[in-house]
Amino acid sequence: MVTAIILMTVDRKRINELAQELADIEGVSECYSVGGSYDLVALIRVRDTESLADLVTRQMAHLEGIEHTETLIAFQAHSRHDLENMFSVGL
Amino acid sequence: MVTAIILMTVDRKRINELAQELADIEGVSECYSVGGSYDLVALIRVRDTESLADLVTRQMAHLEGIEHTETLIAFQAHSRHDLENMFSVGL
Amino acid sequence: MVTAIILMTVDRKRINELAQELADIEGVSECYSVGGSYDLVALIRVRDTESLADLVTRQMAHLEGIEHTETLIAFQAHSRHDLENMFSVGL
Amino acid sequence: MVTAIILMTVDRKRINELAQELADIEGVSECYSVGGSYDLVALIRVRDTESLADLVTRQMAHLEGIEHTETLIAFQAHSRHDLENMFSVGL
Amino acid sequence: MVTAIILMTVDRKRINELAQELADIEGVSECYSVGGSYDLVALIRVRDTESLADLVTRQMAHLEGIEHTETLIAFQAHSRHDLENMFSVGL
Amino acid sequence: MVTAIILMTVDRKRINELAQELADIEGVSECYSVGGSYDLVALIRVRDTESLADLVTRQMAHLEGIEHTETLIAFQAHSRHDLENMFSVGL
Amino acid sequence: MVTAIILMTVDRKRINELAQELADIEGVSECYSVGGSYDLVALIRVRDTESLADLVTRQMAHLEGIEHTETLIAFQAHSRHDLENMFSVGL
Amino acid sequence: MVTAIILMTVDRKRINELAQELADIEGVSECYSVGGSYDLVALIRVRDTESLADLVTRQMAHLEGIEHTETLIAFQAHSRHDLENMFSVGL
Amino acid sequence: MVTAIILMTVDRKRINELAQELADIEGVSECYSVGGSYDLVALIRVRDTESLADLVTRQMAHLEGIEHTETLIAFQAHSRHDLENMFSVGL
Amino acid sequence: MVTAIILMTVDRKRINELAQELADIEGVSECYSVGGSYDLVALIRVRDTESLADLVTRQMAHLEGIEHTETLIAFQAHSRHDLENMFSVGL
C-alpha cells in the first residue's frame, strides 16, 4: 500500500468542481478544501507505485484548474500504541 | 468534527521519536514521515475547535524538535459518489 | 461563530471595486486595503463552517481580479481582562 | 483612528502566553491563534500613528517569543451598503 | 503628513516611461530606477491617508506595466541630532 | 527497487567529510558536490521503503552538518528506446 | 552624488535605538520605521561610492541588531516637470 | 565526463510525454518523475561541457512544457570505499 | 568606471540568441550561460552611471525573452596583493 | 578553463575582511561587494574542475562569516563580434 498527500493550489473558480473530480478518482481516499497557503489536500492510498504514477501523471493530468501540486510520498506510517513501534507503509 | 492537516519540518535527529510522540497524542489519527519539502505530516481529527486549539497550542507545544509547522484547517470534505455532492466537515 | 482572516493580492486596477464587492458579501465584517506584501485583508465572521466554505469557494470565487488568497482560520480568540483567560471562537 | 493587522510567527512553546500578553496591550482590539503560515494575528486600532509606533516598537518589542512580524497598515476601510461608497480609516 | 516607500518590479520595456509617469503624480516626491530585486522605488509624501489611498488605488492603478508593488508605510521618522530624539511622521 | 534523489544544503566546513560519509552509507549509489542552490546531491537506490525510511530517518540522522534536505522519491523511471515506453521503478 | 535605499529587517528589541543610530550616521538623510515585510528603511545620499562603501561596510557593520539588509543603489532619478525629462543621479 | 542533475517543474498535462522526450536525448542517462517540489529529475552524463551546453541550450530548449529548470552541475563525485577518497568528475 | 553583475532567468528557447545579443551590447564585457537558479550572467563595465542606466533601461529593454533580472551594482572591488588593500570601483 | 560566479550573503561585520580573504585566494580573479540581495560576488577562473572543487570545498570552507553561497558554474561563454558565434568556456 502506498500513501501520499497531495497539496494543491488551484484556480479559485473551479475549487468545488475540482475537489469533487479529485474525490471521484479511484485511489483518492479523502479530499479537503483547506485554509492556509494551499487550497486543496488529497489523501491518496493506492496498491503500488504503478497506481500512484498512473493517478498523478495520467488521471490528475486531465483535470482543469490545478495550478501547482506538491506530492508528499509517505515512507513510514507512525501509529498509536503500536507494539512494534512503527511499521512501514509498504510503499 | 474538525479535520486539520499539519505539515512539519523537524530536527532530522528526532524525526522518528517525534513522529511517535505525535502519533501518541489523542486526536492525531495518522502521522507520516514523507519525502518532499516537509518531513512529517499529521492528520488531526478532533471533536471541536477547543480540542484543536488544545492540541496545537498545548500538547504539540511541548514536543522537542519541531522547527516549522503549517496547519491546514479543512473547511469542507469532498467524498466519492456522494448523493448530496458535498457535506461540511462540521468544522 | 467562525472567524477567518483572508489575505489577498489582487489586480491593482480592480483594487477599489474588489474591496467594495468583498465588503458587500454577507459574512465579511471588515475589508481593508493595506500596505505591505498583501493588497486587501478581509475579516470574516460567519455562523459555522458551512457558511465559511460557501463564502470562500462560491461567493468569492466569482469575483474578478483576486490573484492569490491565504485564508487564516482562527482556532482561538484571546481577549483582554478575560476572567476565563481564553475562550474558543466556537469554530 | 489607525487600523493595522499584525501577522506573527512565534515560538510554539509560548503561543498561548504570547497571545494573552498581546491581547492585554492597549490598542490590540483582537488577537487570534490561526492555522496557515502564521501563528498569531493581532488587530490594532489606535488613535494615531504615535500610538501605533509606540505599540509596535516599544510595547511589543518587550514580548518574548515573537520570531517574525509583518505589519499591514490599513489605508482605507471598505464597508457594506455604504452611501459614500468608501471612507478613509482616518489613518 | 504621511510618508510611504513603494517598491516595484515592472515590465522592463516600460521602465523609463513608467518612472516618469510616477514622478509626475502629485505626492510622489522622488522616483528612482534601482539595482537589486526591485526595479523602481517611489517616495511618497502626501497630506493624509485619503491622499495615499487615492494615489495607490486610483492614480497608480491606471499605469501600465507595474507587475508587483510593496508599499512600506512609515509610522515613525528618525532624524539626526534631534533634540526630542524622535518625532512621529504624523501619519 | 526504490529510487530517491536527496538534495542537501550543508555546513560548508563539513562539505567534503559529509559527502564521503554519505557515499559510505549502503544504499547511496552516488553522491555529488554541486553548484547551484544545493550543496550535495545523493542518489539512493534501495530494495524497499523500509530501507529508505531506515536510511533517511536513522542513518542520515546521525550525520553532522546537514542543514536542509529535500527528498525526491521517484515514482516512475523513463528510459531510452523503451519498447514498453515506460516502466515503474517498482517503488 | 550617490543615492541608495537600504531595506532592513532588525531585532525588534532594538528597533528604536537602531533607527536613531542609523539616523546619526553622516550620509543617512532619512530613516523610517515602516510597516510591511521590512522594519526600517534608510535613505542614503553620499558624495561618491567610496562614501557608500564606507557607510555600508564599515559604519553600519558595527551596529547591533541588523538581521538582513538589501541595498538598492539608484542609477537614475526621475523628477516631475523635468525639462530634460531625466537626469542621472551622478552615481 | 561531465555530470549534471536537472530539476524541472513542468506542465502537468505533458509530464509523461516530456519525461520520455527527455529520456530519448543522448546524454540523459536517467529521467524520473518524482514527488516533492519538482516534477521531473534528469541525470545528465556527457563527454564535456560543449555537450552539456548543447543539451541544455539547444536540445532541451525545443521541448514543450518545461516551466522551470534548475541545473546542478557536479564538480566532484564521492564514491564508497574509494582508495583515493575522492576523485574529480572530470568536469 | 562602474561594474555591475546582472543575473537573469530567460525564456529557455531564446537562451543562446539572447546570450549573443547581450554580448553584442557595448558595455557587456562578458556573458555566460550558467547552471543554478539563473540562466545567464552578464558582467557590465561602463564609464559612468548614465551608461549603466542607458544599458539596463534602454538597450536591454528591447531584448525579447528576459523574464527576470537582478542587477548587482558593485560598490567596491577587492583585489589580490593590493598595496592599498582595497580601492573603490569608482562607481 | 572553468569559470564560475559565486554569490554570497555574509556576516556584515566581516564583509571587508572576507572580501579581501576571498580576493587573496588563487583562482578568484575578482571580488566585489555589491548592492542587492547578495553581499559579495566572486569571479572564479581556474584551470579545471579539480581546482574549482578544491577552491569551494577546501579553501573557501575555512573562511569565517560566509552565511550562504550560490555557485553558478558557466557552461558557455558568449563574446562580442565572435566569428564562431560562441565558444565553450572549456569547462
PDB file of C-alpha atoms in Angstrom, chain C:
ATOM      1  CA  MET C   1     -19.111  31.527  15.279  1.00  0.00           C
ATOM      2  CA  VAL C   2     -16.181  31.057  12.881  1.00  0.00           C
ATOM      3  CA  THR C   3     -13.589  33.807  12.426  1.00  0.00           C
ATOM      4  CA  ALA C   4     -11.133  33.928   9.499  1.00  0.00           C
ATOM      5  CA  ILE C   5      -8.705  36.496   8.134  1.00  0.00           C
ATOM      6  CA  ILE C   6      -8.264  36.400   4.353  1.00  0.00           C
ATOM      7  CA  LEU C   7      -5.078  37.963   2.959  1.00  0.00           C
ATOM      8  CA  MET C   8      -5.224  38.808  -0.756  1.00  0.00           C
ATOM      9  CA  THR C   9      -3.018  40.085  -3.536  1.00  0.00           C
ATOM     10  CA  VAL C  10      -5.182  41.451  -6.311  1.00  0.00           C
ATOM     11  CA  ASP C  11      -5.138  43.030  -9.744  1.00  0.00           C
ATOM     12  CA  ARG C  12      -4.168  46.623  -8.912  1.00  0.00           C
ATOM     13  CA  LYS C  13      -6.619  48.010 -11.422  1.00  0.00           C
ATOM     14  CA  ARG C  14      -9.570  46.474  -9.600  1.00  0.00           C
ATOM     15  CA  ILE C  15      -8.445  47.097  -6.011  1.00  0.00           C
ATOM     16  CA  ASN C  16     -11.217  49.525  -5.050  1.00  0.00           C
ATOM     17  CA  GLU C  17     -14.068  47.755  -6.844  1.00  0.00           C
ATOM     18  CA  LEU C  18     -12.947  44.420  -5.446  1.00  0.00           C
ATOM     19  CA  ALA C  19     -12.697  45.796  -1.917  1.00  0.00           C
ATOM     20  CA  GLN C  20     -16.255  47.044  -2.225  1.00  0.00           C
ATOM     21  CA  GLU C  21     -17.509  43.748  -3.699  1.00  0.00           C
ATOM     22  CA  LEU C  22     -15.905  41.862  -0.838  1.00  0.00           C
ATOM     23  CA  ALA C  23     -17.345  44.253   1.748  1.00  0.00           C
ATOM     24  CA  ASP C  24     -20.796  43.634   0.307  1.00  0.00           C
ATOM     25  CA  ILE C  25     -20.616  39.873   0.868  1.00  0.00           C
ATOM     26  CA  GLU C  26     -22.604  38.709   3.898  1.00  0.00           C
ATOM     27  CA  GLY C  27     -20.111  37.423   6.428  1.00  0.00           C
ATOM     28  CA  VAL C  28     -17.323  39.854   5.519  1.00  0.00           C
ATOM     29  CA  SER C  29     -17.370  42.084   8.590  1.00  0.00           C
ATOM     30  CA  GLU C  30     -14.486  44.340   7.545  1.00  0.00           C
ATOM     31  CA  CYS C  31     -12.338  44.823   4.444  1.00  0.00           C
ATOM     32  CA  TYR C  32      -9.155  46.912   4.301  1.00  0.00           C
ATOM     33  CA  SER C  33      -6.770  47.962   1.573  1.00  0.00           C
ATOM     34  CA  VAL C  34      -3.354  47.717   3.203  1.00  0.00           C
ATOM     35  CA  GLY C  35       0.325  48.466   2.732  1.00  0.00           C
ATOM     36  CA  GLY C  36       2.807  45.562   2.866  1.00  0.00           C
ATOM     37  CA  SER C  37       3.040  42.391   0.815  1.00  0.00           C
ATOM     38  CA  TYR C  38      -0.728  41.948   0.548  1.00  0.00           C
ATOM     39  CA  ASP C  39      -3.236  44.343  -1.030  1.00  0.00           C
ATOM     40  CA  LEU C  40      -6.502  43.557   0.740  1.00  0.00           C
ATOM     41  CA  VAL C  41      -7.434  41.992   4.091  1.00  0.00           C
ATOM     42  CA  ALA C  42     -10.972  40.729   4.767  1.00  0.00           C
ATOM     43  CA  LEU C  43     -12.236  39.784   8.205  1.00  0.00           C
ATOM     44  CA  ILE C  44     -14.794  37.019   8.079  1.00  0.00           C
ATOM     45  CA  ARG C  45     -17.241  36.251  10.849  1.00  0.00           C
ATOM     46  CA  VAL C  46     -19.778  33.592   9.909  1.00  0.00           C
ATOM     47  CA  ARG C  47     -22.086  31.263  11.840  1.00  0.00           C
ATOM     48  CA  ASP C  48     -20.410  27.958  11.004  1.00  0.00           C
ATOM     49  CA  THR C  49     -18.021  26.279   8.587  1.00  0.00           C
ATOM     50  CA  GLU C  50     -20.725  25.625   6.012  1.00  0.00           C
ATOM     51  CA  SER C  51     -21.003  29.400   5.718  1.00  0.00           C
ATOM     52  CA  LEU C  52     -17.205  29.824   5.514  1.00  0.00           C
ATOM     53  CA  ALA C  53     -16.948  27.155   2.808  1.00  0.00           C
ATOM     54  CA  ASP C  54     -19.790  28.814   0.911  1.00  0.00           C
ATOM     55  CA  LEU C  55     -18.218  32.259   1.221  1.00  0.00           C
ATOM     56  CA  VAL C  56     -14.718  31.206   0.108  1.00  0.00           C
ATOM     57  CA  THR C  57     -15.466  28.597  -2.546  1.00  0.00           C
ATOM     58  CA  ARG C  58     -18.670  30.039  -4.004  1.00  0.00           C
ATOM     59  CA  GLN C  59     -19.202  33.745  -3.352  1.00  0.00           C
ATOM     60  CA  MET C  60     -15.571  34.884  -3.512  1.00  0.00           C
ATOM     61  CA  ALA C  61     -14.901  32.504  -6.410  1.00  0.00           C
ATOM     62  CA  HIS C  62     -16.897  34.727  -8.761  1.00  0.00           C
ATOM     63  CA  LEU C  63     -15.046  37.938  -8.023  1.00  0.00           C
ATOM     64  CA  GLU C  64     -12.687  39.092 -10.788  1.00  0.00           C
ATOM     65  CA  GLY C  65      -9.146  40.196 -10.030  1.00  0.00           C
ATOM     66  CA  ILE C  66      -8.159  38.183  -6.940  1.00  0.00           C
ATOM     67  CA  GLU C  67      -4.718  36.768  -7.747  1.00  0.00           C
ATOM     68  CA  HIS C  68      -3.756  34.986  -4.562  1.00  0.00           C
ATOM     69  CA  THR C  69      -5.504  34.331  -1.259  1.00  0.00           C
ATOM     70  CA  GLU C  70      -4.321  32.954   2.048  1.00  0.00           C
ATOM     71  CA  THR C  71      -7.098  32.097   4.482  1.00  0.00           C
ATOM     72  CA  LEU C  72      -6.107  32.142   8.151  1.00  0.00           C
ATOM     73  CA  ILE C  73      -8.808  30.300  10.130  1.00  0.00           C
ATOM     74  CA  ALA C  74      -8.826  31.308  13.798  1.00  0.00           C
ATOM     75  CA  PHE C  75      -8.992  28.469  16.242  1.00  0.00           C
ATOM     76  CA  GLN C  76      -8.828  30.563  19.375  1.00  0.00           C
ATOM     77  CA  ALA C  77      -9.605  34.160  20.284  1.00  0.00           C
ATOM     78  CA  HIS C  78      -7.654  35.826  23.066  1.00  0.00           C
ATOM     79  CA  SER C  79      -9.218  38.825  24.758  1.00  0.00           C
ATOM     80  CA  ARG C  80      -8.207  41.395  27.317  1.00  0.00           C
ATOM     81  CA  HIS C  81      -9.052  41.183  31.016  1.00  0.00           C
ATOM     82  CA  ASP C  82     -10.652  37.865  30.361  1.00  0.00           C
ATOM     83  CA  LEU C  83     -11.710  36.122  33.573  1.00  0.00           C
ATOM     84  CA  GLU C  84     -11.536  32.693  31.955  1.00  0.00           C
ATOM     85  CA  ASN C  85      -8.237  33.733  30.286  1.00  0.00           C
ATOM     86  CA  MET C  86      -9.244  32.414  26.878  1.00  0.00           C
ATOM     87  CA  PHE C  87     -12.324  31.231  25.104  1.00  0.00           C
ATOM     88  CA  SER C  88     -12.711  29.333  21.899  1.00  0.00           C
ATOM     89  CA  VAL C  89     -14.053  31.197  18.887  1.00  0.00           C
ATOM     90  CA  GLY C  90     -16.558  28.396  18.598  1.00  0.00           C
ATOM     91  CA  LEU C  91     -15.073  27.472  15.280  1.00  0.00           C
TER      92      LEU C  91
END
